[in-house]
CSV table of C-alpha atoms in Angstrom, one decimal:
chain,number,residue,atom,x,y,z
A,655,MET,CA,13.0,-123.7,32.3
A,656,TRP,CA,16.8,-123.8,32.1
A,657,ILE,CA,16.9,-120.0,31.5
A,658,GLY,CA,14.6,-119.4,34.5
A,659,ASN,CA,16.5,-121.9,36.7
A,660,HIS,CA,19.9,-120.3,35.9
A,661,SER,CA,19.0,-116.6,36.0
A,662,LYS,CA,19.8,-116.0,39.7
A,663,PHE,CA,23.2,-117.8,39.3
A,664,LEU,CA,24.0,-115.8,36.1
A,665,ASP,CA,22.9,-112.4,37.7
A,666,ASP,CA,24.6,-113.0,41.1
A,667,LYS,CA,27.8,-114.8,40.1
A,668,ILE,CA,28.6,-114.4,36.5
A,669,GLN,CA,27.4,-110.8,35.7
A,670,PRO,CA,29.7,-109.2,38.4
A,671,ILE,CA,32.7,-110.9,36.8
A,672,LEU,CA,31.8,-109.6,33.3
A,673,ASP,CA,31.2,-106.1,34.8
A,674,LYS,CA,34.5,-106.2,36.6
A,675,ALA,CA,36.3,-107.1,33.3
A,676,GLY,CA,34.6,-104.1,31.7
A,677,SER,CA,32.6,-106.3,29.3
A,678,SER,CA,29.3,-105.1,27.9
A,679,VAL,CA,27.9,-108.7,27.7
A,680,ASN,CA,24.7,-109.4,29.6
A,681,ALA,CA,25.2,-112.9,31.0
A,682,GLY,CA,21.5,-113.8,31.1
A,683,ILE,CA,20.8,-112.8,27.5
A,684,GLU,CA,24.0,-114.4,26.3
A,685,PHE,CA,23.0,-117.7,28.0
A,686,SER,CA,19.5,-117.4,26.4
A,687,ARG,CA,21.0,-116.7,22.9
A,688,ALA,CA,23.2,-119.8,23.1
A,689,LEU,CA,20.2,-122.0,24.1
A,690,VAL,CA,18.1,-120.5,21.3
A,691,MET,CA,20.9,-121.5,18.8
A,692,LEU,CA,20.6,-125.1,20.0
A,693,ILE,CA,16.8,-125.0,19.5
A,694,LEU,CA,17.2,-123.5,16.0
A,695,GLU,CA,19.5,-126.4,15.2
A,696,LYS,CA,17.0,-128.9,16.5
A,697,LEU,CA,14.1,-127.3,14.7
A,698,ALA,CA,16.1,-127.2,11.4
A,699,ALA,CA,16.6,-131.0,11.8
A,700,ASP,CA,13.0,-131.8,13.0
A,701,ILE,CA,10.8,-129.6,10.8
A,702,PRO,CA,11.3,-131.5,7.5
A,703,CYS,CA,10.1,-134.7,9.3
A,704,LEU,CA,7.0,-133.0,10.7
A,705,LEU,CA,5.8,-131.0,7.7
A,706,TYR,CA,3.2,-133.5,6.5
A,707,ASP,CA,1.9,-134.5,9.9
A,708,ASP,CA,-0.7,-131.8,10.5
A,709,THR,CA,-1.2,-132.6,14.2
A,710,LEU,CA,2.5,-132.7,15.1
A,711,PHE,CA,3.3,-129.7,12.9
A,712,CYS,CA,0.5,-127.6,14.5
A,713,HIS,CA,1.7,-128.6,17.9
A,714,LEU,CA,5.2,-127.5,17.0
A,715,VAL,CA,4.0,-124.1,15.8
A,716,ASP,CA,2.0,-123.6,19.0
A,717,GLU,CA,5.0,-124.5,21.1
A,718,VAL,CA,7.3,-122.2,19.2
A,719,LEU,CA,4.9,-119.3,19.5
A,720,LEU,CA,4.4,-119.9,23.3
A,721,PHE,CA,8.2,-120.2,23.7
A,722,GLU,CA,8.9,-117.0,21.8
A,723,ARG,CA,6.2,-115.1,23.8
A,724,GLU,CA,7.7,-116.2,27.1
A,725,LEU,CA,11.3,-115.6,26.0
A,726,TYR,CA,10.5,-111.9,25.2
A,727,SER,CA,8.0,-111.1,27.9
A,728,VAL,CA,9.5,-112.9,30.9
A,729,HIS,CA,13.2,-113.2,30.1
A,730,GLY,CA,13.8,-109.9,28.3
A,731,TYR,CA,15.3,-111.5,25.1
A,732,LEU,CA,16.2,-109.0,22.4
A,733,SER,CA,14.5,-108.9,19.0
A,734,SER,CA,17.8,-108.2,17.3
A,735,LEU,CA,19.0,-111.7,18.3
A,736,PRO,CA,18.3,-115.0,16.4
A,737,SER,CA,14.8,-116.4,17.1
A,738,CYS,CA,12.6,-119.3,16.2
A,739,MET,CA,10.3,-117.1,14.1
A,740,HIS,CA,13.1,-117.0,11.5
A,741,ILE,CA,12.8,-120.7,11.1
A,742,LEU,CA,9.0,-120.6,10.8
A,743,SER,CA,9.4,-117.8,8.2
A,744,GLU,CA,11.5,-120.0,5.8
A,745,GLU,CA,9.6,-120.7,2.6
A,746,SER,CA,8.7,-124.4,2.9
A,747,CYS,CA,7.8,-124.2,6.6
A,748,PHE,CA,5.9,-120.9,6.2
A,749,GLN,CA,3.7,-122.1,3.3
A,750,ARG,CA,2.9,-125.2,5.3
A,751,TRP,CA,2.0,-123.1,8.3
A,752,LEU,CA,-0.3,-120.9,6.1
A,753,THR,CA,-2.0,-124.0,4.6
A,754,VAL,CA,-2.6,-125.7,8.0
A,755,GLU,CA,-3.8,-122.5,9.5
A,756,LYS,CA,-6.4,-122.1,6.7
A,757,LYS,CA,-7.4,-125.7,6.9
A,758,PHE,CA,-8.1,-125.6,10.7
A,759,ALA,CA,-9.8,-122.2,10.4
A,760,LEU,CA,-12.2,-123.5,7.7
A,761,GLN,CA,-13.0,-126.6,9.9
A,762,LYS,CA,-13.7,-124.2,12.8
A,763,MET,CA,-16.0,-122.2,10.6
A,764,ASP,CA,-17.9,-125.3,9.6
A,765,SER,CA,-18.5,-126.3,13.2
A,766,MET,CA,-19.4,-122.8,14.4
A,767,LEU,CA,-22.1,-122.4,11.6
A,768,SER,CA,-23.5,-125.8,12.1
A,769,SER,CA,-23.7,-125.4,15.9
A,770,GLU,CA,-27.2,-125.3,17.5
A,771,ALA,CA,-26.3,-122.0,19.2
A,772,ALA,CA,-24.9,-120.5,16.0
A,773,TRP,CA,-27.5,-117.7,15.7
A,774,ILE,CA,-28.1,-117.1,19.4
A,775,SER,CA,-26.3,-114.3,21.3
A,776,GLN,CA,-24.6,-115.7,24.3
A,777,TYR,CA,-25.3,-112.4,26.1
A,778,LYS,CA,-29.0,-112.3,25.2
A,779,ASP,CA,-30.1,-112.2,28.8
A,780,ILE,CA,-27.7,-109.3,29.8
A,781,THR,CA,-29.2,-106.2,28.2
A,782,ASP,CA,-26.4,-103.8,28.6
A,783,VAL,CA,-23.8,-106.2,27.2
A,784,ASP,CA,-26.0,-107.4,24.3
A,785,GLU,CA,-26.3,-104.0,22.6
A,786,MET,CA,-24.9,-105.4,19.3
A,787,LYS,CA,-27.1,-108.6,19.5
A,788,VAL,CA,-24.2,-110.6,18.1
A,789,PRO,CA,-24.9,-114.2,17.2
A,790,ASP,CA,-22.5,-116.7,18.6
A,791,CYS,CA,-21.0,-117.7,15.2
A,792,ALA,CA,-20.0,-114.1,14.4
A,793,GLU,CA,-18.3,-113.6,17.7
A,794,THR,CA,-16.5,-116.9,17.5
A,795,PHE,CA,-15.4,-116.1,13.9
A,796,MET,CA,-13.9,-112.7,15.0
A,797,THR,CA,-12.2,-114.3,17.9
A,798,LEU,CA,-10.7,-116.8,15.4
A,799,LEU,CA,-9.3,-113.9,13.3
A,800,LEU,CA,-8.0,-112.2,16.5
A,801,VAL,CA,-6.2,-115.4,17.5
A,802,ILE,CA,-4.6,-115.7,14.0
A,803,THR,CA,-3.4,-112.1,14.3
A,804,ASP,CA,-1.9,-112.9,17.7
A,805,ARG,CA,0.0,-115.8,16.2
A,806,TYR,CA,1.6,-114.0,13.2
A,807,LYS,CA,2.1,-110.5,14.6
A,808,ASN,CA,5.7,-111.3,15.7
A,809,LEU,CA,6.9,-112.6,12.4
A,810,PRO,CA,10.2,-110.9,11.5
A,811,THR,CA,9.2,-109.6,8.0
A,812,ALA,CA,6.3,-107.4,6.8
A,813,SER,CA,6.0,-109.6,3.6
A,814,ARG,CA,5.2,-112.7,5.7
A,815,LYS,CA,2.7,-110.7,7.8
A,816,LEU,CA,1.0,-109.5,4.6
A,817,GLN,CA,0.6,-113.1,3.5
A,818,PHE,CA,-1.2,-113.8,6.8
A,819,LEU,CA,-3.3,-110.7,6.3
A,820,GLY,CA,-4.3,-112.1,2.9
A,821,LEU,CA,-5.4,-115.3,4.6
A,822,GLN,CA,-7.6,-113.3,7.0
A,823,LYS,CA,-9.2,-111.4,4.2
A,824,GLU,CA,-9.8,-114.8,2.4
A,825,LEU,CA,-11.5,-116.1,5.5
A,826,VAL,CA,-13.7,-113.0,5.9
A,827,ASP,CA,-14.8,-113.3,2.3
A,828,ASP,CA,-15.5,-117.0,2.8
A,829,PHE,CA,-17.6,-116.3,5.9
A,830,ARG,CA,-19.5,-113.5,4.1
A,831,ILE,CA,-20.3,-115.9,1.3
A,832,ARG,CA,-21.5,-118.5,3.8
A,833,LEU,CA,-23.7,-115.9,5.6
A,834,THR,CA,-25.1,-114.9,2.2
A,835,GLN,CA,-26.0,-118.6,1.4
A,836,VAL,CA,-27.8,-119.0,4.8
A,837,MET,CA,-29.5,-115.6,4.2
A,838,LYS,CA,-30.9,-116.8,0.8
A,839,GLU,CA,-32.5,-119.8,2.5
A,840,GLU,CA,-34.3,-117.3,4.8
A,841,THR,CA,-35.5,-114.7,2.3
A,842,ARG,CA,-39.1,-115.9,2.6
A,843,ALA,CA,-38.9,-115.0,6.3
A,844,SER,CA,-37.1,-111.8,6.1
A,845,LEU,CA,-38.5,-110.6,9.5
A,846,GLY,CA,-37.7,-113.9,11.1
A,847,PHE,CA,-35.3,-114.5,14.0
A,848,ARG,CA,-32.5,-116.1,11.9
A,849,TYR,CA,-32.6,-113.5,9.1
A,850,CYS,CA,-32.2,-110.8,11.7
A,851,ALA,CA,-29.4,-112.7,13.4
A,852,ILE,CA,-27.5,-112.9,10.1
A,853,LEU,CA,-28.0,-109.2,9.6
A,854,ASN,CA,-26.6,-108.5,13.1
A,855,ALA,CA,-23.6,-110.8,12.3
A,856,VAL,CA,-22.8,-108.9,9.0
A,857,ASN,CA,-23.1,-105.6,10.9
A,858,TYR,CA,-20.8,-106.7,13.7
A,859,ILE,CA,-18.1,-108.1,11.5
A,860,ALA,CA,-18.0,-104.8,9.4
A,861,THR,CA,-17.9,-102.8,12.6
A,862,VAL,CA,-15.1,-104.8,14.2
A,863,LEU,CA,-13.0,-104.7,10.9
A,864,ALA,CA,-13.5,-100.9,10.8
A,865,ASP,CA,-12.2,-100.7,14.4
A,866,TRP,CA,-9.2,-102.9,13.6
A,867,ALA,CA,-8.3,-100.7,10.6
A,868,ASP,CA,-7.3,-98.0,13.1
A,869,ASN,CA,-5.1,-100.3,15.1
A,870,VAL,CA,-1.4,-99.5,15.0
A,871,PHE,CA,-0.5,-103.0,13.9
A,872,PHE,CA,-2.8,-102.9,10.8
A,873,LEU,CA,-1.8,-99.3,10.0
A,874,GLN,CA,1.9,-100.5,9.9
A,875,LEU,CA,0.7,-103.4,7.6
A,876,GLN,CA,-1.1,-100.8,5.4
A,877,GLN,CA,2.2,-98.9,5.1
A,878,ALA,CA,4.0,-102.1,4.2
A,879,GLU,CA,1.3,-103.0,1.6
A,880,LEU,CA,1.7,-99.5,0.1
A,881,GLU,CA,5.4,-100.0,-0.4
A,882,VAL,CA,4.9,-103.5,-2.0
A,883,ARG,CA,2.1,-102.3,-4.3
A,884,ALA,CA,4.1,-99.2,-5.3
A,885,GLU,CA,7.0,-101.4,-6.4
A,886,SER,CA,4.8,-103.9,-8.3
A,887,ASP,CA,2.5,-101.3,-10.1
A,888,THR,CA,-0.6,-103.3,-9.3
A,889,MET,CA,-2.6,-100.2,-8.2
A,890,SER,CA,-3.8,-97.0,-9.8
A,891,GLN,CA,-2.3,-93.7,-8.6
A,892,LEU,CA,-5.7,-92.9,-7.0
A,893,GLN,CA,-5.7,-96.1,-5.0
A,894,LEU,CA,-2.1,-95.6,-3.9
A,895,GLY,CA,-3.0,-92.1,-2.9
A,896,GLN,CA,-6.0,-93.3,-0.8
A,897,LEU,CA,-3.8,-95.9,1.0
A,898,ALA,CA,-1.0,-93.4,1.6
A,899,SER,CA,-3.4,-90.8,3.0
A,900,MET,CA,-5.1,-93.4,5.2
A,901,GLU,CA,-8.4,-92.6,3.5
A,902,SER,CA,-8.8,-96.3,2.9
A,903,SER,CA,-7.7,-99.2,5.0
A,904,VAL,CA,-6.5,-102.8,4.5
A,905,PHE,CA,-10.0,-104.1,5.2
A,906,ASP,CA,-11.9,-101.6,2.9
A,907,ASP,CA,-12.8,-104.1,0.2
A,908,MET,CA,-14.2,-106.5,2.8
A,909,ILE,CA,-16.1,-103.8,4.7
A,910,ASN,CA,-17.7,-102.5,1.4
A,911,LEU,CA,-19.0,-106.0,0.5
A,912,LEU,CA,-20.4,-106.5,4.0
A,913,GLU,CA,-22.0,-103.0,3.9
A,914,ARG,CA,-23.6,-103.8,0.6
A,915,LEU,CA,-25.0,-107.1,1.9
A,916,LYS,CA,-26.3,-105.2,5.0
A,917,HIS,CA,-28.0,-102.6,2.9
A,918,ASP,CA,-29.6,-105.3,0.6
A,919,MET,CA,-30.9,-107.2,3.7
A,920,LEU,CA,-32.3,-104.1,5.3
A,921,THR,CA,-33.9,-103.0,2.1
A,922,ARG,CA,-35.6,-106.4,1.8
A,923,GLN,CA,-37.0,-106.1,5.4
A,924,VAL,CA,-38.2,-102.5,4.8
A,925,ASP,CA,-39.9,-103.6,1.5
A,926,HIS,CA,-41.6,-106.5,3.3
A,927,VAL,CA,-43.0,-104.3,6.1
A,928,PHE,CA,-43.9,-101.6,3.6
A,929,ARG,CA,-46.0,-104.1,1.5
A,930,GLU,CA,-47.8,-105.1,4.6
A,931,VAL,CA,-48.5,-101.5,5.5
A,932,LYS,CA,-49.8,-100.8,2.0
A,933,ASP,CA,-52.1,-103.8,2.2
A,934,ALA,CA,-53.4,-102.6,5.6
A,935,ALA,CA,-54.0,-99.1,4.2
A,936,LYS,CA,-56.4,-100.1,1.4
A,937,LEU,CA,-59.5,-99.0,3.4
A,938,TYR,CA,-57.9,-95.8,4.6
A,939,LYS,CA,-57.2,-94.9,0.9
A,940,LYS,CA,-60.9,-95.1,0.2
A,941,GLU,CA,-61.9,-92.9,3.2
A,942,ARG,CA,-64.6,-90.3,2.2
A,943,TRP,CA,-62.4,-87.2,2.9
A,944,LEU,CA,-64.8,-85.0,1.1
A,945,SER,CA,-67.8,-85.6,3.3
A,946,LEU,CA,-66.4,-85.9,6.8
A,947,PRO,CA,-68.0,-83.8,9.7
A,948,SER,CA,-66.1,-80.7,10.7
A,949,GLN,CA,-64.3,-80.5,14.1
A,950,ALA,CA,-67.1,-78.2,15.4
A,951,GLU,CA,-69.7,-81.0,14.7
A,952,GLN,CA,-67.8,-83.6,16.8
A,953,ALA,CA,-67.7,-83.7,20.6
A,954,VAL,CA,-64.2,-85.1,20.5
A,955,MET,CA,-61.8,-86.1,17.6
A,956,SER,CA,-61.0,-89.8,17.3
A,957,LEU,CA,-58.8,-91.9,15.1
A,958,SER,CA,-60.3,-93.0,11.7
A,959,SER,CA,-61.3,-96.6,12.1
A,960,THR,CA,-59.9,-97.3,8.6
A,961,ALA,CA,-56.4,-96.2,9.8
A,962,CYS,CA,-56.3,-98.8,12.6
A,963,PRO,CA,-55.1,-101.8,10.5
A,964,MET,CA,-52.3,-99.7,9.0
A,965,LEU,CA,-51.1,-98.2,12.3
A,966,GLN,CA,-51.3,-101.6,14.1
A,967,THR,CA,-49.2,-103.3,11.4
A,968,LEU,CA,-46.6,-100.5,11.7
A,969,ARG,CA,-46.6,-100.7,15.5
A,970,ASP,CA,-46.2,-104.5,15.6
A,971,ARG,CA,-43.4,-104.6,13.1
A,972,LEU,CA,-41.5,-101.8,14.7
A,973,LEU,CA,-41.7,-103.5,18.1
A,974,GLN,CA,-40.7,-106.9,16.6
A,975,LEU,CA,-37.6,-105.5,14.8
A,976,GLU,CA,-36.6,-103.3,17.7
A,977,GLN,CA,-36.2,-106.5,19.7
A,978,GLN,CA,-34.4,-108.5,17.0
A,979,LEU,CA,-32.0,-106.0,15.4
A,980,CYS,CA,-29.2,-104.2,17.1
A,981,HIS,CA,-29.7,-100.5,17.8
A,982,SER,CA,-27.7,-99.1,14.9
A,983,LEU,CA,-29.5,-101.4,12.3
A,984,PHE,CA,-32.9,-100.7,13.7
A,985,LYS,CA,-32.3,-97.0,13.4
A,986,ILE,CA,-31.5,-97.3,9.7
A,987,PHE,CA,-34.6,-99.6,9.4
A,988,TRP,CA,-37.2,-97.3,10.9
A,989,GLN,CA,-35.8,-94.2,9.1
A,990,MET,CA,-36.0,-96.0,5.7
A,991,LEU,CA,-39.5,-97.2,6.5
A,992,ALA,CA,-40.6,-93.8,7.6
A,993,GLU,CA,-39.4,-92.3,4.3
A,994,LYS,CA,-41.4,-94.8,2.3
A,995,VAL,CA,-44.6,-94.4,4.4
A,996,ASP,CA,-44.3,-90.6,4.2
A,997,LEU,CA,-44.2,-90.7,0.4
A,998,TYR,CA,-46.9,-93.3,0.1
A,999,ILE,CA,-49.5,-91.5,2.2
A,1000,TYR,CA,-48.6,-88.2,0.5
A,1001,GLN,CA,-48.8,-89.5,-3.1
A,1002,GLU,CA,-51.4,-92.2,-2.8
A,1003,ILE,CA,-53.8,-90.9,-0.2
A,1004,ILE,CA,-53.4,-87.1,0.1
A,1005,MET,CA,-52.7,-86.2,-3.6
A,1006,ALA,CA,-55.3,-88.7,-4.8
A,1007,ASN,CA,-58.3,-87.2,-2.8
A,1008,HIS,CA,-60.2,-84.0,-2.2
A,1009,PHE,CA,-60.7,-82.7,1.3
A,1010,ASN,CA,-63.5,-80.7,3.0
A,1011,GLU,CA,-62.7,-79.0,6.2
A,1012,GLY,CA,-63.6,-82.0,8.3
A,1013,GLY,CA,-61.5,-84.4,6.1
A,1014,ALA,CA,-58.4,-82.1,6.4
A,1015,ALA,CA,-58.8,-81.9,10.2
A,1016,GLN,CA,-59.3,-85.7,10.4
A,1017,LEU,CA,-56.2,-86.4,8.3
A,1018,GLN,CA,-54.1,-84.1,10.5
A,1019,PHE,CA,-55.4,-85.7,13.7
A,1020,ASP,CA,-54.7,-89.2,12.3
A,1021,MET,CA,-51.1,-88.2,11.4
A,1022,SER,CA,-50.0,-85.9,14.1
A,1023,ARG,CA,-51.7,-87.7,17.0
A,1024,ASN,CA,-51.4,-91.3,15.9
A,1025,LEU,CA,-48.9,-92.0,13.1
A,1026,PHE,CA,-46.0,-89.7,14.3
A,1027,PRO,CA,-46.2,-90.8,17.9
A,1028,LEU,CA,-45.5,-94.4,16.8
A,1029,PHE,CA,-42.0,-93.2,16.0
A,1030,SER,CA,-41.6,-91.0,19.1
A,1031,HIS,CA,-39.8,-93.8,21.0
A,1032,TYR,CA,-36.9,-93.6,18.5
A,1033,CYS,CA,-36.5,-89.8,18.1
A,1034,LYS,CA,-37.6,-86.5,19.7
A,1035,ARG,CA,-39.3,-85.0,16.6
A,1036,PRO,CA,-40.8,-87.8,14.5
A,1037,GLU,CA,-42.7,-85.4,12.3
A,1038,ASN,CA,-39.4,-84.4,10.8
A,1039,TYR,CA,-39.2,-87.8,9.1
A,1040,PHE,CA,-42.7,-87.2,7.6
A,1041,LYS,CA,-42.1,-83.8,6.0
A,1042,HIS,CA,-44.4,-84.4,3.0
A,1043,ILE,CA,-47.4,-85.4,5.2
A,1044,LYS,CA,-46.7,-82.7,7.8
A,1045,GLU,CA,-46.5,-79.9,5.2
A,1046,ALA,CA,-49.5,-81.2,3.2
A,1047,CYS,CA,-51.6,-81.1,6.5
A,1048,ILE,CA,-50.4,-77.5,7.0
A,1049,ILE,CA,-51.7,-76.4,3.6
A,1050,LEU,CA,-55.0,-78.4,3.8
A,1051,ASN,CA,-55.8,-77.0,7.3
A,1052,LEU,CA,-55.0,-73.3,6.6
A,1053,ASN,CA,-57.9,-71.0,7.5
A,1054,ILE,CA,-59.7,-69.7,4.5
A,1055,GLY,CA,-58.2,-66.2,4.6
A,1056,SER,CA,-54.6,-67.5,4.7
A,1057,ALA,CA,-55.3,-70.0,2.0
A,1058,LEU,CA,-56.7,-67.3,-0.4
A,1059,LEU,CA,-53.7,-65.1,0.3
A,1060,LEU,CA,-51.3,-67.9,-0.4
A,1061,LYS,CA,-53.1,-68.8,-3.5
A,1062,ASP,CA,-52.7,-65.2,-4.8
A,1063,VAL,CA,-49.0,-65.2,-4.0
A,1064,LEU,CA,-48.4,-68.5,-5.8
A,1065,GLN,CA,-50.4,-67.4,-8.7
A,1066,SER,CA,-48.5,-64.2,-9.1
A,1067,ALA,CA,-45.2,-66.1,-8.8
A,1068,SER,CA,-46.2,-68.6,-11.4
A,1069,GLU,CA,-47.3,-65.8,-13.8
A,1070,ASN,CA,-44.1,-63.9,-13.0
A,1071,GLU,CA,-46.0,-60.8,-12.0
A,1072,PRO,CA,-44.1,-58.2,-10.1
A,1073,LEU,CA,-44.6,-58.3,-6.3
A,1074,LYS,CA,-46.9,-55.7,-4.7
A,1075,PRO,CA,-45.4,-53.7,-1.9
A,1076,SER,CA,-45.3,-55.7,1.4
A,1077,GLN,CA,-46.2,-58.9,-0.6
A,1078,PRO,CA,-43.8,-61.7,0.3
A,1079,SER,CA,-42.2,-63.9,-2.3
A,1080,ALA,CA,-43.7,-67.4,-2.8
A,1081,ILE,CA,-40.8,-69.1,-1.0
A,1082,ALA,CA,-40.9,-66.7,1.9
A,1083,ALA,CA,-44.7,-67.1,2.2
A,1084,LEU,CA,-44.3,-70.9,2.3
A,1085,ASN,CA,-41.5,-70.8,4.8
A,1086,GLU,CA,-43.5,-68.6,7.0
A,1087,LEU,CA,-46.2,-71.3,7.2
A,1088,GLY,CA,-43.6,-74.0,7.9
A,1089,VAL,CA,-43.4,-75.4,4.4
A,1090,TYR,CA,-39.8,-76.1,3.3
A,1091,LYS,CA,-39.9,-79.5,1.6
A,1092,LEU,CA,-42.8,-79.2,-0.9
A,1093,ALA,CA,-42.3,-77.6,-4.3
A,1094,GLN,CA,-44.4,-74.5,-5.2
A,1095,ARG,CA,-46.3,-76.6,-7.8
A,1096,ASP,CA,-47.2,-79.3,-5.2
A,1097,VAL,CA,-48.6,-76.6,-2.9
A,1098,GLU,CA,-50.8,-75.3,-5.7
A,1099,ILE,CA,-52.1,-78.8,-6.3
A,1100,LEU,CA,-52.8,-79.2,-2.6
A,1101,LEU,CA,-54.7,-75.9,-2.5
A,1102,SER,CA,-56.8,-77.2,-5.4
A,1103,LEU,CA,-57.7,-80.3,-3.4
A,1104,ARG,CA,-59.4,-78.2,-0.8
A,1105,ALA,CA,-63.2,-78.3,-1.3
A,1106,ASN,CA,-64.1,-75.4,1.0
A,1107,TRP,CA,-63.4,-72.3,-1.1
A,1108,PRO,CA,-65.9,-69.4,-0.8
A,1109,ASN,CA,-67.8,-68.3,-3.8
A,1110,THR,CA,-66.0,-65.1,-4.8
A,1111,GLY,CA,-68.0,-64.6,-7.9
A,1112,LYS,CA,-65.1,-65.6,-10.2
């Protein structure tokens, strides 16, 4: 207040006198510097008395930080002049500040996780804002880290800033462990609301840390950490190289642990839904594919009744998790699930049965008109996530002439016979039919599962 109250007098009356005398002194800044020296004297005398009173010491740190911010932003004080941050950086005071900061952060973490609204997103009713579906505890935690950054970013030395960065990493690790503990209590209900909220929290924290890693302040800290590590020989040449080339970031270890937790949790959800799908598919596995009526014998094709439980389970779970997981997590979820379902139907249903013409047509109808469209809300060409099924249906539904020709080509290729003129190679023949994923041997097995071969006298 003194600086503000005197600024007009200093600018209007004192500065002209200094200018006239040819002095380079800025009256306002010189006045501020002298007052800051008084404050430093008072702090040096008071701090030893306040070190062990947490409330008073915290209040002192808050006041010093507010004072510094105003001094630089409002009154144009120069960073080259003495400042209160130097006092806070002195060993005994700084260690106390770190300890108190950690103590209050841990208390805040306790209260945010035990709050009734801990797992609810505060934006849950605003769809366009709630894209990440972030539970309240995760957002409050990242705000806490942001506030800590704001408090220490003006410390005068990089080594002090790195100690605060170490505290932030410790807090992230502590929060991750707490999330893991809550998750373990929820593993029996891995599709439940709270489990999904924990997964959204893990994903959000990892995403924000990855964003912060590109922030200029943390890039400067990365450079400082590199210099410290290079001097102390605590890192391998490879790690130093990655830090120096900016391939890795100061938060990499944290992000990797969070990503691993995210992957484990998603895998558990996918496995849970996949088990339900397999249970629901038991009747479909036993469908009499060998004796189904051909398309010509049916007025209109309809979905196999035995496929309904499986498809209904899939549809219900996809809808449920689409609502509970954020978009990026749900995308990973449905793609992992599609891959498992694709292999399961291919190996356990298609490869384990024989098909007449009606059975092959029915399988294709069930898959292309009923299974694939379940995923069409999430991508333009869902059949591309079911390549085993799609290509198996192509082989099983080939008209008899094409099937015989393909069989000949594959037989010649497996016996290493020279190609006849105009005869395509096995790979070219399969590609022409739209088969890219399946191996030649698998296609031969699929052809042998067709029951409608003509009697050629062989």
